[in-house]
Backbone as a printed PyTorch tensor [residue, N CA C, xyz], in Angstrom:
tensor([[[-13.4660,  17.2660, -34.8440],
         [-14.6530,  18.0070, -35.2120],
         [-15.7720,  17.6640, -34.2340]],

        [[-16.9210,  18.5860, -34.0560],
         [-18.0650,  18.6230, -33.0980],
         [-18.7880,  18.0380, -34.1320]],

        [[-19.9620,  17.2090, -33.5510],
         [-21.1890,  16.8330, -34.7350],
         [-22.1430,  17.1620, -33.6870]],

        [[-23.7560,  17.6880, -34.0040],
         [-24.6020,  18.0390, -33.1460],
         [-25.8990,  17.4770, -34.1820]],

        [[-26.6400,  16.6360, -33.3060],
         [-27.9430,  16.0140, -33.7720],
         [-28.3950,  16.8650, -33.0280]],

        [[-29.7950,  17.2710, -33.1780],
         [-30.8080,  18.2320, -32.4820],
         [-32.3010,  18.1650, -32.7110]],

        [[-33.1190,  18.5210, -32.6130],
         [-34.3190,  18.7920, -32.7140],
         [-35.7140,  17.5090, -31.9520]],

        [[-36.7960,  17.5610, -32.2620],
         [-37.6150,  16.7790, -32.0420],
         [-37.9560,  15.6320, -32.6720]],

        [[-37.2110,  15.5730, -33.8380],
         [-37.7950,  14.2670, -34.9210],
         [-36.7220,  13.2800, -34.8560]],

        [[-37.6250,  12.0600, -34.8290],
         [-36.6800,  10.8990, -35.0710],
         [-35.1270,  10.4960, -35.4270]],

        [[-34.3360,  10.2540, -35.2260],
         [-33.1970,  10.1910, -35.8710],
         [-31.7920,  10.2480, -35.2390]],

        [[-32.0160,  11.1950, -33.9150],
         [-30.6480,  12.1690, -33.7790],
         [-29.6580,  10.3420, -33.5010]],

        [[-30.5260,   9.7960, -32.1310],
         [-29.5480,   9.0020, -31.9710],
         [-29.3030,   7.3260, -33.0240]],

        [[-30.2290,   7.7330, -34.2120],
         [-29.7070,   6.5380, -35.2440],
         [-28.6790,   7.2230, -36.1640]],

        [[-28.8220,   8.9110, -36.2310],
         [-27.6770,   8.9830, -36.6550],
         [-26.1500,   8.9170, -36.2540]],

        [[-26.4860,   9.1010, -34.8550],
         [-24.6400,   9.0350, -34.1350],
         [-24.0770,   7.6900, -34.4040]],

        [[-25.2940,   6.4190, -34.2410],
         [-25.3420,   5.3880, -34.2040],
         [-23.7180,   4.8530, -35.5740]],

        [[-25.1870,   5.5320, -36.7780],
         [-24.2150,   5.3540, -37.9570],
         [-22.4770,   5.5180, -38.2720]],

        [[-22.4980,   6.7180, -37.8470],
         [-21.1260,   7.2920, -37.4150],
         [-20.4970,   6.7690, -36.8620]],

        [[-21.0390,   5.7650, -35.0690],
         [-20.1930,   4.7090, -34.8540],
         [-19.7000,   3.8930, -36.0470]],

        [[-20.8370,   3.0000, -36.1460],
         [-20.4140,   2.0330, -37.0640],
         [-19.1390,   1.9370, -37.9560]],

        [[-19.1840,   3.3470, -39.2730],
         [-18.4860,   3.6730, -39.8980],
         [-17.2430,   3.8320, -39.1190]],

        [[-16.8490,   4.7190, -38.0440],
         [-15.9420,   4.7800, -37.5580],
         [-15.1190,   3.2960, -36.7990]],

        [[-16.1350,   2.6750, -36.0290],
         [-15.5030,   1.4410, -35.7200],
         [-14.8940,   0.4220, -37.0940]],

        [[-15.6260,   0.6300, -38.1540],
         [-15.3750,  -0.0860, -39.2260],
         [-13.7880,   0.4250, -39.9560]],

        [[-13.3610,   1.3740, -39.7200],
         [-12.4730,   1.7480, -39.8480],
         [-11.3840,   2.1870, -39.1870]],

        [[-11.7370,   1.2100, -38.0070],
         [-10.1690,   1.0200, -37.0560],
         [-10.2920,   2.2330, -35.9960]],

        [[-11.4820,   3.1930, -35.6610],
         [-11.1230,   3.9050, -34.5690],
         [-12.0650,   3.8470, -33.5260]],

        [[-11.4950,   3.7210, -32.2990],
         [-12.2380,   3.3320, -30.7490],
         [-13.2180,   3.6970, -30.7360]],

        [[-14.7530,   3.6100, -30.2460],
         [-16.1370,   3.8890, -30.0550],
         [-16.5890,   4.1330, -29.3280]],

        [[-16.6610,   5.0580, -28.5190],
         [-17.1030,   5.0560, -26.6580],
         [-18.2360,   5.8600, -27.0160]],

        [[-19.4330,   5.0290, -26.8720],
         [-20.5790,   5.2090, -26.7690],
         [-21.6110,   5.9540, -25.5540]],

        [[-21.5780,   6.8030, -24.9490],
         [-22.1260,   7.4390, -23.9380],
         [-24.0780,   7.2110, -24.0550]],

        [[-24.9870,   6.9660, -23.1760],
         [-25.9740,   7.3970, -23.2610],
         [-26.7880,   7.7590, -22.1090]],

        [[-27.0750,   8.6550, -21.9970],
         [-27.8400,   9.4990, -20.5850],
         [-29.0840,   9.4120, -20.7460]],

        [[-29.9190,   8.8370, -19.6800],
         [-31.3250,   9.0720, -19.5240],
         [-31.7790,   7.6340, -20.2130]],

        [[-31.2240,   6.6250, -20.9520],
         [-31.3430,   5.5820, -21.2620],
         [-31.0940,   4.5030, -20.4770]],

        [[-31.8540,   3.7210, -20.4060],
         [-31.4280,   1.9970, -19.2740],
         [-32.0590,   0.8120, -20.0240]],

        [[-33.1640,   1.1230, -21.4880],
         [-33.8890,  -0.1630, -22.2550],
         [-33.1050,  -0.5830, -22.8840]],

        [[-32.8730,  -2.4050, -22.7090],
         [-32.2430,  -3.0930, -23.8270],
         [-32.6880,  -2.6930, -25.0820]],

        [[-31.9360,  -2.7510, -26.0430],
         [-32.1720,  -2.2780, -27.3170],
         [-31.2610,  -2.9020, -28.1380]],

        [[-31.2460,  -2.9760, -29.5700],
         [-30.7500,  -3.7390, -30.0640],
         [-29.2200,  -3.3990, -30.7410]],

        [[-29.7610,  -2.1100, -31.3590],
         [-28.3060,  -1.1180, -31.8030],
         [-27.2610,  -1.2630, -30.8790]],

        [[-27.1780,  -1.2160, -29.1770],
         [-26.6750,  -1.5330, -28.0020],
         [-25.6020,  -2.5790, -28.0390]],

        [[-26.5690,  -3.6170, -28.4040],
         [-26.0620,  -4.8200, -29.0100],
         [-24.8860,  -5.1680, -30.1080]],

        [[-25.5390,  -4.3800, -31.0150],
         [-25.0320,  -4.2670, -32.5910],
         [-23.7310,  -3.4130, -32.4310]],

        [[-23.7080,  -2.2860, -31.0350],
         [-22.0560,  -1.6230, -31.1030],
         [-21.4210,  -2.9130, -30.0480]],

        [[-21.4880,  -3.5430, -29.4990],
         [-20.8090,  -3.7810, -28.3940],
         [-20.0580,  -5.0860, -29.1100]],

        [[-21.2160,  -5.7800, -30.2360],
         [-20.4940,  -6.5610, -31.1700],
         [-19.1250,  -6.3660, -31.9840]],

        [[-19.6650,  -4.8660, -32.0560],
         [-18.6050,  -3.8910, -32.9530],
         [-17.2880,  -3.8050, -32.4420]],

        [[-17.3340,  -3.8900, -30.8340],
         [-16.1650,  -3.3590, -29.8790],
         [-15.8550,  -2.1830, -29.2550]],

        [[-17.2350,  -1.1830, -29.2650],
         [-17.7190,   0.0000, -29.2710],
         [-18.1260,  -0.1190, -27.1730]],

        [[-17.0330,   0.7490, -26.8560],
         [-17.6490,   1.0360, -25.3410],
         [-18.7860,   1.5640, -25.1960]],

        [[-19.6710,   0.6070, -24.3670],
         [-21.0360,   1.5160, -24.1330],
         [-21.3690,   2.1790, -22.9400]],

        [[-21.6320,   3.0470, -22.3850],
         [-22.0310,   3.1980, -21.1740],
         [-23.0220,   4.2030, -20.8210]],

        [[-23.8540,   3.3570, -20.4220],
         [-25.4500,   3.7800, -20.4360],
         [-26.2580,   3.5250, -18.9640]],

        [[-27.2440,   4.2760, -18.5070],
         [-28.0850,   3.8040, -17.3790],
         [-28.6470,   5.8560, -16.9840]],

        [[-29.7180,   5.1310, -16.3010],
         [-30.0320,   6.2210, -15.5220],
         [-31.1710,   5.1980, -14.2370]],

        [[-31.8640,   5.9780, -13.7570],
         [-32.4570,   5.2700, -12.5240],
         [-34.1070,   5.1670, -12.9350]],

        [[-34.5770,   4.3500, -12.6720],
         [-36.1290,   4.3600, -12.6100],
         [-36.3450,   3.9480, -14.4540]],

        [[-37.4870,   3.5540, -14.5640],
         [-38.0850,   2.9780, -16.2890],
         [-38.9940,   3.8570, -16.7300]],

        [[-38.6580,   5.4550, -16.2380],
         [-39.6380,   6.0460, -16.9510],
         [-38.9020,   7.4550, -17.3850]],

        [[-39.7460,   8.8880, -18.1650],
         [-39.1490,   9.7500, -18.1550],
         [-38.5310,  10.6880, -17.2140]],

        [[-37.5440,  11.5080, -17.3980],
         [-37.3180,  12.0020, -16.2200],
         [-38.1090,  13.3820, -15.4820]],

        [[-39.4670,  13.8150, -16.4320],
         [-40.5040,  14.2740, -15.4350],
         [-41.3150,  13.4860, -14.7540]],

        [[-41.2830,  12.2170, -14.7920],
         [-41.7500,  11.0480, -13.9940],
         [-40.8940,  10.5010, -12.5210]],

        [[-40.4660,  11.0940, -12.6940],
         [-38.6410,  10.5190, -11.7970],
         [-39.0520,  10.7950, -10.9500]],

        [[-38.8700,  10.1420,  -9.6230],
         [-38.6170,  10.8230,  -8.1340],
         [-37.4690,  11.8140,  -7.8040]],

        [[-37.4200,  12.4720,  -6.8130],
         [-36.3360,  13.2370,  -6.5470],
         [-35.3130,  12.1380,  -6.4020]],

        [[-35.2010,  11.1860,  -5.4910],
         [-34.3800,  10.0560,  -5.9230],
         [-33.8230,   9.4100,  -6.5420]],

        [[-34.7240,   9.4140,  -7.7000],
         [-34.0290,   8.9550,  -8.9950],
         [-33.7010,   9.7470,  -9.9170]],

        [[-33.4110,  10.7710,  -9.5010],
         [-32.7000,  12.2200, -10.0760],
         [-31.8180,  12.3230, -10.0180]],

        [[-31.5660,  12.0770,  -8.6880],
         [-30.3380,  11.9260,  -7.6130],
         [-29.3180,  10.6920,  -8.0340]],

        [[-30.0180,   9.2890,  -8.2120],
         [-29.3950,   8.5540,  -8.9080],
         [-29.3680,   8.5940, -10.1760]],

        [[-29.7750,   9.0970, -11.2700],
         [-29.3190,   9.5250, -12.5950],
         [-28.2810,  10.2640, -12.7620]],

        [[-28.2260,  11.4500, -11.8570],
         [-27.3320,  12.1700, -12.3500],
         [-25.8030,  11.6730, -11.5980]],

        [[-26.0440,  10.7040, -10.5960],
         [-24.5150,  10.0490, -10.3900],
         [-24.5940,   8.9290, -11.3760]],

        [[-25.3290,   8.4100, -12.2180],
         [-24.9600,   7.2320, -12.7660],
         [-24.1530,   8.2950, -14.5130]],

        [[-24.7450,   9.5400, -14.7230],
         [-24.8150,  10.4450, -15.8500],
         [-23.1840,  10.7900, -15.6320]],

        [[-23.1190,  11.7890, -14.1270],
         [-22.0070,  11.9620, -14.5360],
         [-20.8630,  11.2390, -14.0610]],

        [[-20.7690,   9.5620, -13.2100],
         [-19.9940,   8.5230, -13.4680],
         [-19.4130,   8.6360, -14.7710]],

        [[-20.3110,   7.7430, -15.5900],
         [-19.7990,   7.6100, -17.0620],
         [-19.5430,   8.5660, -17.7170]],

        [[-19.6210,  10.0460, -17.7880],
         [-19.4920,  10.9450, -18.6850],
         [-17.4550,  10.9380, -18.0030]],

        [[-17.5050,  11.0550, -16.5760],
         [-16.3600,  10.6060, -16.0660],
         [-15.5330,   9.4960, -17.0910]],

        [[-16.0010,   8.1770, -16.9180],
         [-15.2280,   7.3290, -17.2550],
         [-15.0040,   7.4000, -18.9990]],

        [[-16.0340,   8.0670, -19.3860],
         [-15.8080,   8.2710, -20.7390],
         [-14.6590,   8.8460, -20.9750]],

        [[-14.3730,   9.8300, -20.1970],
         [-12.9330,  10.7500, -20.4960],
         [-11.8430,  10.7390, -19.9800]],

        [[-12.1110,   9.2830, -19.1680],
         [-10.5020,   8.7930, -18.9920],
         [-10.5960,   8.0230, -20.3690]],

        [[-11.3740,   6.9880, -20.4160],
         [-10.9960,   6.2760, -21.8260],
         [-10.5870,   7.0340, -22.7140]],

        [[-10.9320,   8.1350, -23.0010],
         [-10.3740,   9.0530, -24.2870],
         [ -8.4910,   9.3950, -23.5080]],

        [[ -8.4510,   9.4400, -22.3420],
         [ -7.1300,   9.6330, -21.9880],
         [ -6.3700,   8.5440, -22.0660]],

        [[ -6.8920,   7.2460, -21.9820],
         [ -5.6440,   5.9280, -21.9380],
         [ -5.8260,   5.5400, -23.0260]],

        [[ -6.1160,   5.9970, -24.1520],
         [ -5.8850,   5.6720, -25.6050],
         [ -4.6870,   6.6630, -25.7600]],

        [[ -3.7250,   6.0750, -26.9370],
         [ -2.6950,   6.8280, -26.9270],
         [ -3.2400,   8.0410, -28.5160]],

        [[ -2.4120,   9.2890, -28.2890],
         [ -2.5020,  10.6450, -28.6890],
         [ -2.8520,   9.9660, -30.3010]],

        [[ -2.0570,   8.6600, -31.0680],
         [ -2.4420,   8.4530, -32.1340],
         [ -3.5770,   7.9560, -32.6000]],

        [[ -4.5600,   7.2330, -31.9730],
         [ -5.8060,   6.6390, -31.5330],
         [ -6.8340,   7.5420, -32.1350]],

        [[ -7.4770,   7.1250, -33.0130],
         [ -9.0540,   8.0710, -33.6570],
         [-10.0430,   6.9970, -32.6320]],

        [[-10.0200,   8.5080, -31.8880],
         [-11.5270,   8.3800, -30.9240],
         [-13.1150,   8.7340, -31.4730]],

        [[-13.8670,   8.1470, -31.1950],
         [-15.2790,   8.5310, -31.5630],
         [-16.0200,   8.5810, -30.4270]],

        [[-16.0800,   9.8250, -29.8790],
         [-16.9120,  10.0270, -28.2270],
         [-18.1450,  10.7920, -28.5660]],

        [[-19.3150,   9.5200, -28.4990],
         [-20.9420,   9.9590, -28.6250],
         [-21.4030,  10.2600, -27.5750]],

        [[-21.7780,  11.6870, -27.0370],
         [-22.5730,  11.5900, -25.8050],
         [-24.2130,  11.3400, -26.3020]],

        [[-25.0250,  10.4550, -26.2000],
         [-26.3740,  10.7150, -26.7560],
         [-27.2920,  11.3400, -25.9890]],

        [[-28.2140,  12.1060, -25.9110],
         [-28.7710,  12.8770, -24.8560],
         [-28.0020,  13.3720, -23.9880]],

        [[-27.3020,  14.3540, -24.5010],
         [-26.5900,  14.9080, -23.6410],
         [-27.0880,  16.5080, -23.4440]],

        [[-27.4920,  16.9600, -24.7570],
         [-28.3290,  17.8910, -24.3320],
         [-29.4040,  17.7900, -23.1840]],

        [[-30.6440,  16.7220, -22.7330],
         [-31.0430,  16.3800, -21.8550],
         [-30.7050,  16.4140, -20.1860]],

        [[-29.4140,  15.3980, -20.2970],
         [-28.6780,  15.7680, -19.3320],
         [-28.2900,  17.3420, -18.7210]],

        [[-27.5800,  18.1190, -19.9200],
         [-27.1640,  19.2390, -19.6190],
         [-28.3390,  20.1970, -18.9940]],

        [[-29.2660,  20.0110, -19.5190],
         [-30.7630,  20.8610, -19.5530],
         [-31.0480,  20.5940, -17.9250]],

        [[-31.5220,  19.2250, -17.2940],
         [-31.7730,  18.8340, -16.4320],
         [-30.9550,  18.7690, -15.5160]],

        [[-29.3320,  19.3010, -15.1810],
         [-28.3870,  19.2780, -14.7470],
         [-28.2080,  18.4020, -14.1470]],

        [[-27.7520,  17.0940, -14.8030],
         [-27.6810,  15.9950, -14.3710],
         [-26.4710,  15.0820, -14.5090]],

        [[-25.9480,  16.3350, -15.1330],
         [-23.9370,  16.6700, -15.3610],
         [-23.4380,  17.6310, -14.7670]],

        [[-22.1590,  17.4290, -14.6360],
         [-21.2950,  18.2100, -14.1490],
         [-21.1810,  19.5760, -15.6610]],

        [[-22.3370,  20.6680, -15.5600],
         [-22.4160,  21.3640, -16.9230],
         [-20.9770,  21.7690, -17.0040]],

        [[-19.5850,  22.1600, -16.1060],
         [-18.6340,  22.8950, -16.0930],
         [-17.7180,  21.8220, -17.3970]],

        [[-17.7780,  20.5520, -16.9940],
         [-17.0290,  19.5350, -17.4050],
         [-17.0360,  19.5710, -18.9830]],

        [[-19.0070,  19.8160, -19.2440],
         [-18.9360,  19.5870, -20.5000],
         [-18.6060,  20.4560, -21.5110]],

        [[-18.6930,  21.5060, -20.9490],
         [-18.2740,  23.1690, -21.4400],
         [-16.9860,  22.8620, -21.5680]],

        [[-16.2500,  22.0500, -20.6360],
         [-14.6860,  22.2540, -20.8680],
         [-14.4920,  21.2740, -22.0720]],

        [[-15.1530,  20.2910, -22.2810],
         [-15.2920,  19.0660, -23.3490],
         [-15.2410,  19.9800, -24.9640]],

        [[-16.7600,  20.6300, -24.7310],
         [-17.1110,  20.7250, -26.1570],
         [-16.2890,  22.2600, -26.5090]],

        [[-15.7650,  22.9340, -25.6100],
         [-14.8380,  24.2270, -26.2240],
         [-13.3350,  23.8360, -26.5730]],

        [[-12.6410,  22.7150, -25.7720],
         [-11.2620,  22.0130, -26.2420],
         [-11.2610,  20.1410, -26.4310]],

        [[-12.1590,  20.0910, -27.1420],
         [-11.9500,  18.3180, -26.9750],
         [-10.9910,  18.2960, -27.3020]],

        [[-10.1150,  16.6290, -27.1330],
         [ -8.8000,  16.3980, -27.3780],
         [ -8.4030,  16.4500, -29.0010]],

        [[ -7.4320,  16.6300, -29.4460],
         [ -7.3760,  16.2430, -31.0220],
         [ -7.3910,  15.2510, -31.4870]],

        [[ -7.2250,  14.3150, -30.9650],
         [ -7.8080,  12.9260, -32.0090],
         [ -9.0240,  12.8790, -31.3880]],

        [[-10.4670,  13.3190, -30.9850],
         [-11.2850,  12.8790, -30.5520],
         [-12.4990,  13.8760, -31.6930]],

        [[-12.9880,  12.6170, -31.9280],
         [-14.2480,  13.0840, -33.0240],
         [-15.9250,  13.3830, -31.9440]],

        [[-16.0980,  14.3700, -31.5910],
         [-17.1980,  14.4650, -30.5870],
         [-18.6160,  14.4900, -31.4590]],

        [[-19.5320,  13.9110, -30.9920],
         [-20.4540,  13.8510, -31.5040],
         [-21.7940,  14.3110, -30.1860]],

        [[-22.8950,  15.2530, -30.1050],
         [-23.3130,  15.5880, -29.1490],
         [-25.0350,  15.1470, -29.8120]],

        [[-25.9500,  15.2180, -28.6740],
         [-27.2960,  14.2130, -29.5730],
         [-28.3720,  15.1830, -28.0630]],

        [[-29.7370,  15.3930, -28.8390],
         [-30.9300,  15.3100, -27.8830],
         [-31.6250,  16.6070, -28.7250]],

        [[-32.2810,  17.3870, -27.7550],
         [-33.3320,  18.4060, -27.9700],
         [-33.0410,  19.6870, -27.0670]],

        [[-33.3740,  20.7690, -27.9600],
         [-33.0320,  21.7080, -26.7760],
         [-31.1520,  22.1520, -26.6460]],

        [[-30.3930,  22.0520, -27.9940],
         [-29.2410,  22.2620, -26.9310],
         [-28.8820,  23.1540, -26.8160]],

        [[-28.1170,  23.1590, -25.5320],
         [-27.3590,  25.3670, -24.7410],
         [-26.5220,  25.7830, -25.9840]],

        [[-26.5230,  27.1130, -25.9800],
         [-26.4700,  28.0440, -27.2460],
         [-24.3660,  27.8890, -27.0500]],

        [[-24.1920,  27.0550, -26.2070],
         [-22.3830,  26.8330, -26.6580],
         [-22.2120,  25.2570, -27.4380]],

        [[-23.0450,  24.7940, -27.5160],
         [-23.1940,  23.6310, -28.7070],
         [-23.5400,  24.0230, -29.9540]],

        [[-24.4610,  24.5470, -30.2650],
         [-24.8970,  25.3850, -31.3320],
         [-23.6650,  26.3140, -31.6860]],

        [[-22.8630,  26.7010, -30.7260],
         [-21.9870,  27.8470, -31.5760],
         [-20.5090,  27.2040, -31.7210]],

        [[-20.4400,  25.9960, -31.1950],
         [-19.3110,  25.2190, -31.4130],
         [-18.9270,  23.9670, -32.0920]],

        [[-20.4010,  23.5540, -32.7840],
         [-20.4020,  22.5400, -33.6250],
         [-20.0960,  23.2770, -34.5480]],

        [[-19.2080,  21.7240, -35.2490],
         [-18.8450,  21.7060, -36.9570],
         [-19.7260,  21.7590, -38.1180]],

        [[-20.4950,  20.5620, -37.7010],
         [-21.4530,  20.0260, -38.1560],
         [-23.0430,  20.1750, -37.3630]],

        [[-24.1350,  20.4040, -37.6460],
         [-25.2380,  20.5490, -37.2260],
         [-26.3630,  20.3340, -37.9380]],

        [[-26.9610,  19.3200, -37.4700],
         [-27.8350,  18.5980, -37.8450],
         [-29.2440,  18.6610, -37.5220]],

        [[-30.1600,  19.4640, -37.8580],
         [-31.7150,  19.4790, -37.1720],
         [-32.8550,  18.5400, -37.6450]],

        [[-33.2790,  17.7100, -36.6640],
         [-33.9720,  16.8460, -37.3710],
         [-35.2080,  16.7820, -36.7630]],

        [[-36.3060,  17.0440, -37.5940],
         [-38.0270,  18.5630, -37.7600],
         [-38.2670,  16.9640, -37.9430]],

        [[-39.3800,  16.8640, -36.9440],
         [-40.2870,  15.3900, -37.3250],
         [-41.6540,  16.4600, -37.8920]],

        [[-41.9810,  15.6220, -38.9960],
         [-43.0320,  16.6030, -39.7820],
         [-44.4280,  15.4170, -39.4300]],

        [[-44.2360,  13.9140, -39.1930],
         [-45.1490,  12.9710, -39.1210],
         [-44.4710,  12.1950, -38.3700]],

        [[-45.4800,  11.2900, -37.5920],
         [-44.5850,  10.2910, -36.6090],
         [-45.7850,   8.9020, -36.4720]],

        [[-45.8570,   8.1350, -36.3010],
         [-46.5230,   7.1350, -35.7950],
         [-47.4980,   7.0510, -34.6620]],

        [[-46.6190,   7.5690, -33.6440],
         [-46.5980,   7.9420, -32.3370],
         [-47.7750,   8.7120, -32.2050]],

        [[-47.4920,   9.6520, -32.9240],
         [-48.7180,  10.6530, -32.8250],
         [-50.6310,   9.8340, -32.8800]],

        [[-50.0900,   9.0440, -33.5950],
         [-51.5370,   8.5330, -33.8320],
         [-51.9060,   7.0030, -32.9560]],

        [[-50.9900,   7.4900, -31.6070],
         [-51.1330,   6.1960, -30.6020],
         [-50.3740,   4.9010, -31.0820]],

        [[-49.4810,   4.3220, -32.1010],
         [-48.8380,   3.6910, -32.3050],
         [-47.3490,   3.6100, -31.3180]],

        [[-47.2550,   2.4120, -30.2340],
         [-46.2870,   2.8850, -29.7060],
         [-45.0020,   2.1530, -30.4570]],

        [[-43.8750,   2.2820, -29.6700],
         [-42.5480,   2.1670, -30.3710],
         [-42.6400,   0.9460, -30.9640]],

        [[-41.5850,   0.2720, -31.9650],
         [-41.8850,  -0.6820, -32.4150],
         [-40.1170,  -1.4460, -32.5410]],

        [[-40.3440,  -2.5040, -31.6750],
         [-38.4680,  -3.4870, -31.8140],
         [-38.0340,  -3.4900, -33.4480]],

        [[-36.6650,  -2.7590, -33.3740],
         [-36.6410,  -2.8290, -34.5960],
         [-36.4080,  -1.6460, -35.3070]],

        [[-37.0960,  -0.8180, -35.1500],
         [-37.4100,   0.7470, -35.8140],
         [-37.0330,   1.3430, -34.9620]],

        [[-37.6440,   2.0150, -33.7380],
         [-37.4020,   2.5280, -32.8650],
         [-36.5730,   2.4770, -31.5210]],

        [[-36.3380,   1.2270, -31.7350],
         [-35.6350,   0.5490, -30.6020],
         [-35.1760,  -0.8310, -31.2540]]])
């Protein structure tokens, strides 16, 4: 099955998060994807404890309308590296193996073409059958929306943030 977090409000990637968990807790592989991310964080932590593959980075410590052309350049080879290595791991697990493949911001990625978009189109129209896909960000292309199982919109109605409160260890990170 497809799962799709979406929208602007808080959540998308504490919910994939969860889904790891549960899934690692119940005996199936975790390959954790995250694009446009490089901050230690703690959840990070909390899968890798789990046994949950992580693979995460992009270039530069800021957003990616902040980015140099350079570090565009290196995001999107560090983006689609791992989106790469993600899908051999889903291949050297054997056919009986319950996979859990989170891309988080992957809508992002896709938006900013900072993936191979052909790859992921081929991902989210035939993922493998034991592979539970889970897709996460803002904004996603209208073949996620029409190919998720599950779809999830999550409307921030109030935020913290808004009122100059920045992130907080713990909650947000």
């Amino acid at each position: 099955m497809l799962h799709l977090y979406y929208g602007e409000g808080k959540g998308k990637t504490t919910a994939s998060l969860g889904l790891a968990i549960r899934a690692a807790g119940n005996g199936w592989r975790v390959i954790f994807v995250q694009f446009l991310k490089n901050t230690p964080v703690g959840e990070i932590t909390s899968l890798e404890k789990l046994g949950a593959t992580v693979l995460r980075g992009k270039a530069g410590n800021h957003f990616f309308s902040q980015m140099t052309e350079q570090e565009k350049t290196e995001s999107k080879a560090i983006s689609d590296t791992n989106f790469s290595r993600a899908l051999a791991l889903c291949k050297e697990y054997p056919e009986s193996s319950q996979i859990l493949l989170v891309l988080d911001e992957i809508c992002a990625a896709y938006q900013y073409e900072l993936i191979d978009r052909d790859a992921v189109d081929a991902l989210v129209s035939n993922p493998p059958a034991n592979v539970e896909l889970v897709l996460t960000g803002r904004n996603p292309p209208a073949l996620f929306l029409e190919k998720a199982d599950y779809i999830t919109e999550m409307k921030k109605i109030r935020h913290p943030f808004d009122n100059g409160l920045v992130a907080r260890r713990g909650v947000e990170f």
